[in-house]
GROMACS .gro file of C-alpha atoms in nm:
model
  171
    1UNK     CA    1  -0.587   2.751  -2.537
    2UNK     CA    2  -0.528   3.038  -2.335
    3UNK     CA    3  -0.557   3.261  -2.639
    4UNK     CA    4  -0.923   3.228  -2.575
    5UNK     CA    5  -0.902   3.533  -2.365
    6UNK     CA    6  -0.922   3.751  -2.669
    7UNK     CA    7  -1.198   3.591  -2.852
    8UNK     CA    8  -1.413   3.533  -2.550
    9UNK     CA    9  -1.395   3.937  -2.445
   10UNK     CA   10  -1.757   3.943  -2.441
   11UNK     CA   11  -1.837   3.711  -2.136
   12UNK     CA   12  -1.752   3.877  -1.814
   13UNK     CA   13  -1.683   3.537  -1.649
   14UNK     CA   14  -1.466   3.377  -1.829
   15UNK     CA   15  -1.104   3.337  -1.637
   16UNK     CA   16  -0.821   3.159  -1.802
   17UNK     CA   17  -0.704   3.021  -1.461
   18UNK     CA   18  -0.892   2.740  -1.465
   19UNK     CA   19  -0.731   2.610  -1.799
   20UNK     CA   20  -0.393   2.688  -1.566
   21UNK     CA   21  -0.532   2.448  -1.282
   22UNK     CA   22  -0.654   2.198  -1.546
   23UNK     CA   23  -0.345   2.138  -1.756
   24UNK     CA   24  -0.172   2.142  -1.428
   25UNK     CA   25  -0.352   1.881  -1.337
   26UNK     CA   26  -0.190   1.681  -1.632
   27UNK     CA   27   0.110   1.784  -1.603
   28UNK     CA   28   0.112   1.643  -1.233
   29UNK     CA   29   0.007   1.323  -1.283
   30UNK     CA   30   0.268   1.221  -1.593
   31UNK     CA   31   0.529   1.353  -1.424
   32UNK     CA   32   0.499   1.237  -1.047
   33UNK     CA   33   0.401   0.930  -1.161
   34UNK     CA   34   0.718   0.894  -1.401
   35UNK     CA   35   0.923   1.015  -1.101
   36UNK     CA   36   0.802   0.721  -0.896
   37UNK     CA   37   0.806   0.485  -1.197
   38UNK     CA   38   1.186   0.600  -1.295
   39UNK     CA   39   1.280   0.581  -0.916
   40UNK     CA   40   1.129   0.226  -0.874
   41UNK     CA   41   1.276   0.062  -1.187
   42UNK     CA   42   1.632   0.219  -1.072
   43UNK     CA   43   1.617   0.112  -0.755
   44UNK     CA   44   1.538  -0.239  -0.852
   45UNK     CA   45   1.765  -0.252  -1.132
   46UNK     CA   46   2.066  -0.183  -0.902
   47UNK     CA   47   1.956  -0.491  -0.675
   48UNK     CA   48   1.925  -0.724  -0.997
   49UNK     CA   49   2.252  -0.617  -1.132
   50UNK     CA   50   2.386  -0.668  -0.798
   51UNK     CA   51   2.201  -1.028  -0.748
   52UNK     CA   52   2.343  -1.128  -1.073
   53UNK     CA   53   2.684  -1.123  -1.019
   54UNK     CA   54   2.615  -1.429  -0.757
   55UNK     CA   55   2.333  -1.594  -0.919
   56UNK     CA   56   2.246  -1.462  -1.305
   57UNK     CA   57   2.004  -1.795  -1.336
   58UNK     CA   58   1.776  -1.528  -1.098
   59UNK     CA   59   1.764  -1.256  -1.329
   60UNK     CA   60   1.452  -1.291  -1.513
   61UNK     CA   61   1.238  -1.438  -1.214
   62UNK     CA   62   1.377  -1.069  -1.026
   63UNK     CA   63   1.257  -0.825  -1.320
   64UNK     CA   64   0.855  -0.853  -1.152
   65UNK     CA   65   0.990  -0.519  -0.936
   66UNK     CA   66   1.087  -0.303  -1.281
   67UNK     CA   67   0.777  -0.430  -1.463
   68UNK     CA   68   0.526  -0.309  -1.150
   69UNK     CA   69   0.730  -0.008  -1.130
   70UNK     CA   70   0.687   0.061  -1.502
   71UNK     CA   71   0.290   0.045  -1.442
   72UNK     CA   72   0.286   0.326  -1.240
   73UNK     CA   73   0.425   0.518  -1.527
   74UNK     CA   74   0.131   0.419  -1.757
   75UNK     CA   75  -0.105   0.503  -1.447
   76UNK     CA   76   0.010   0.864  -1.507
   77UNK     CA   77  -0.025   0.875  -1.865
   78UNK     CA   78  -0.397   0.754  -1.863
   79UNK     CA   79  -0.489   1.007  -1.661
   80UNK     CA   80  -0.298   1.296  -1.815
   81UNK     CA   81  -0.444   1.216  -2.140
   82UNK     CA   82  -0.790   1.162  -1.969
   83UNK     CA   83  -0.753   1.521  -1.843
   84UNK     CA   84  -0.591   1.697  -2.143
   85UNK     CA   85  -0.903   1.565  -2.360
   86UNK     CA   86  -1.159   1.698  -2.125
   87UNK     CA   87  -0.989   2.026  -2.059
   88UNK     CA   88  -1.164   2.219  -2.441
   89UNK     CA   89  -1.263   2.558  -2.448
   90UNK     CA   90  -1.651   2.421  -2.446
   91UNK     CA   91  -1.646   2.276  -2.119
   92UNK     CA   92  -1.463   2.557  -1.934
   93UNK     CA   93  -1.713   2.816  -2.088
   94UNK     CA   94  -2.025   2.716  -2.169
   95UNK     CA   95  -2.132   2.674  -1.802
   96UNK     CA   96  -2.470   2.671  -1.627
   97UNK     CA   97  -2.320   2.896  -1.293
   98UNK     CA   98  -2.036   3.079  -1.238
   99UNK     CA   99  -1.758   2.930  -1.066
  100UNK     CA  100  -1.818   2.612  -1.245
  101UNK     CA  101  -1.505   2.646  -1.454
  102UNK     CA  102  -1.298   2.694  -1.193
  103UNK     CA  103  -1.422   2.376  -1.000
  104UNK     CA  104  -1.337   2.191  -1.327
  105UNK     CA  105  -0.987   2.340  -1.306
  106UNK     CA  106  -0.940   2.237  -0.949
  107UNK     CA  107  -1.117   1.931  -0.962
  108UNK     CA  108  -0.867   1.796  -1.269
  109UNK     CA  109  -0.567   1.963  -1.046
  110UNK     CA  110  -0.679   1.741  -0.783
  111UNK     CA  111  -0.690   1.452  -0.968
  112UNK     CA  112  -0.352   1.456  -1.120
  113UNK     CA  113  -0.208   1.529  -0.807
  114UNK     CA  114  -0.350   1.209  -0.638
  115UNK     CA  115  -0.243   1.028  -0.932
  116UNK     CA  116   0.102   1.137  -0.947
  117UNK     CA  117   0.129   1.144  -0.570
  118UNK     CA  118   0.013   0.791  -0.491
  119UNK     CA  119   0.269   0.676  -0.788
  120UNK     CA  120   0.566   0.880  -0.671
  121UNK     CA  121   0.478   0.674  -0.342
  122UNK     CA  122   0.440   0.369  -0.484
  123UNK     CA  123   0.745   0.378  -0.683
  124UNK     CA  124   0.932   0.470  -0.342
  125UNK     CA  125   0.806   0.150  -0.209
  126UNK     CA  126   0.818  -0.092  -0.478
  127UNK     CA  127   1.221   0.051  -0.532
  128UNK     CA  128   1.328  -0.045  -0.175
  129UNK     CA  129   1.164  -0.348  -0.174
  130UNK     CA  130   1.249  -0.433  -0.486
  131UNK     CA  131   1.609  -0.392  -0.443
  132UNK     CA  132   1.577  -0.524  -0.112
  133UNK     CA  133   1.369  -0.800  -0.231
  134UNK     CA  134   1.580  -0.922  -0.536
  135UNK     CA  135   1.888  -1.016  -0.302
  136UNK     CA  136   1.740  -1.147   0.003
  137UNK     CA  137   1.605  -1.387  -0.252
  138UNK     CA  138   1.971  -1.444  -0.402
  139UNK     CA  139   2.019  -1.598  -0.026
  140UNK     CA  140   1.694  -1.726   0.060
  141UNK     CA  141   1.462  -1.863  -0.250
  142UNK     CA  142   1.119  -1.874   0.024
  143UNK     CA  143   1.182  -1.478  -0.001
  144UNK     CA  144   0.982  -1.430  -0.309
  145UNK     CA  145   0.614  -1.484  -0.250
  146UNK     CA  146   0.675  -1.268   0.022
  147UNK     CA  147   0.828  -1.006  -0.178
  148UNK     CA  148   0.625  -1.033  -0.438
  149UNK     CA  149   0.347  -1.000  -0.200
  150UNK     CA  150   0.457  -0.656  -0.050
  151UNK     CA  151   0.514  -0.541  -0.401
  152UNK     CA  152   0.125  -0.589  -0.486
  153UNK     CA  153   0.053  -0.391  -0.191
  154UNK     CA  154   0.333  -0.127  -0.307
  155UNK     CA  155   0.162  -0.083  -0.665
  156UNK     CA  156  -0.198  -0.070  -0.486
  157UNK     CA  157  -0.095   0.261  -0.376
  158UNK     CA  158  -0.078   0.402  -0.714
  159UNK     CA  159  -0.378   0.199  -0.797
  160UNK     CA  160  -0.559   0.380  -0.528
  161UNK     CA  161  -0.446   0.707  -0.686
  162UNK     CA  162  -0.527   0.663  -1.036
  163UNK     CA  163  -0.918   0.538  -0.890
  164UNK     CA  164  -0.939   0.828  -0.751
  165UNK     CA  165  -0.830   1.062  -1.023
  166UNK     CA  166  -1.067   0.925  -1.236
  167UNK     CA  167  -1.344   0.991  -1.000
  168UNK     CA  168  -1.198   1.315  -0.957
  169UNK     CA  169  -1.210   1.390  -1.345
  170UNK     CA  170  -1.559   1.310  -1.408
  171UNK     CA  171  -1.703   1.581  -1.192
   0.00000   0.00000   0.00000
């Protein structure tokens, strides 16, 4: 894509930046939010294989932490293809103003960083928790719902995040 440069040498606006900020943008949001989603299902895992040396008869009920952690991953990846499709030469250069393409640029920069952000954050807090979570409720079984609860509230970060991108992306 950024061999455009050559073939578009007749329009005195066009700037290949903007394809940098775009893909970027892409690039952000699968691999923050893979960050978080590896960090998250690690986490967790190490509190399930520790809670199932006491008690393996808990260790299907405490996968719920890997599986929301794995979300955030695919949170990432709907974005970053989102972005990658809407980043053509067409929409960078046939453009009513100039500086247009370069709002596109930053605008799909911006919205893989929120996504990937509010995932690597996510997966921070559903990880802890998670691990956390998984043996406190080795000990004490009226742990879960709680845990479970703070979860959801962990993954609505990323949630939050990948709303936003999308809002971010239509622009």
């Amino acid at each position: 894509m950024l061999f455009l440069t050559a073939q578009e040498g007749d329009d005195s606006n066009f700037d290949p930046t903007s394809y940098f900020f775009g893909f970027m943008g892409a690039a952000s949001a699968l691999v923050f939010a893979n960050l978080g989603s590896a960090y998250g299902t690690a986490k967790s895992g190490v509190g399930i294989c520790s809670m199932g040396v006491l008690k393996p008869e808990l260790i299907m009920k405490s996968v719920i932490p890997v599986v929301m952690a794995g979300i955030l991953g695919i949170y990432g990846f709907i974005v970053s293809v989102l972005l990658g499709q809407n980043i053509t030469p067409d929409k960078f250069t046939n453009i009513e103003k100039t500086g247009d393409e370069f709002y596109k640029g930053y605008a799909y920069l911006a919205a893989g960083l929120c996504c990937g952000f509010s995932s690597l954050a996510a997966g921070l807090a559903i990880g802890i928790v998670g691990d956390a979570g998984v043996r406190a409720n080795a000990q004490q079984d009226r742990i879960f719902v709680g845990m479970i609860l703070i979860l959801i509230f962990g993954e609505a970060l990323g949630l939050y995040g990948l709303i936003v991108a999308l809002i971010l992306s239509q622009g």
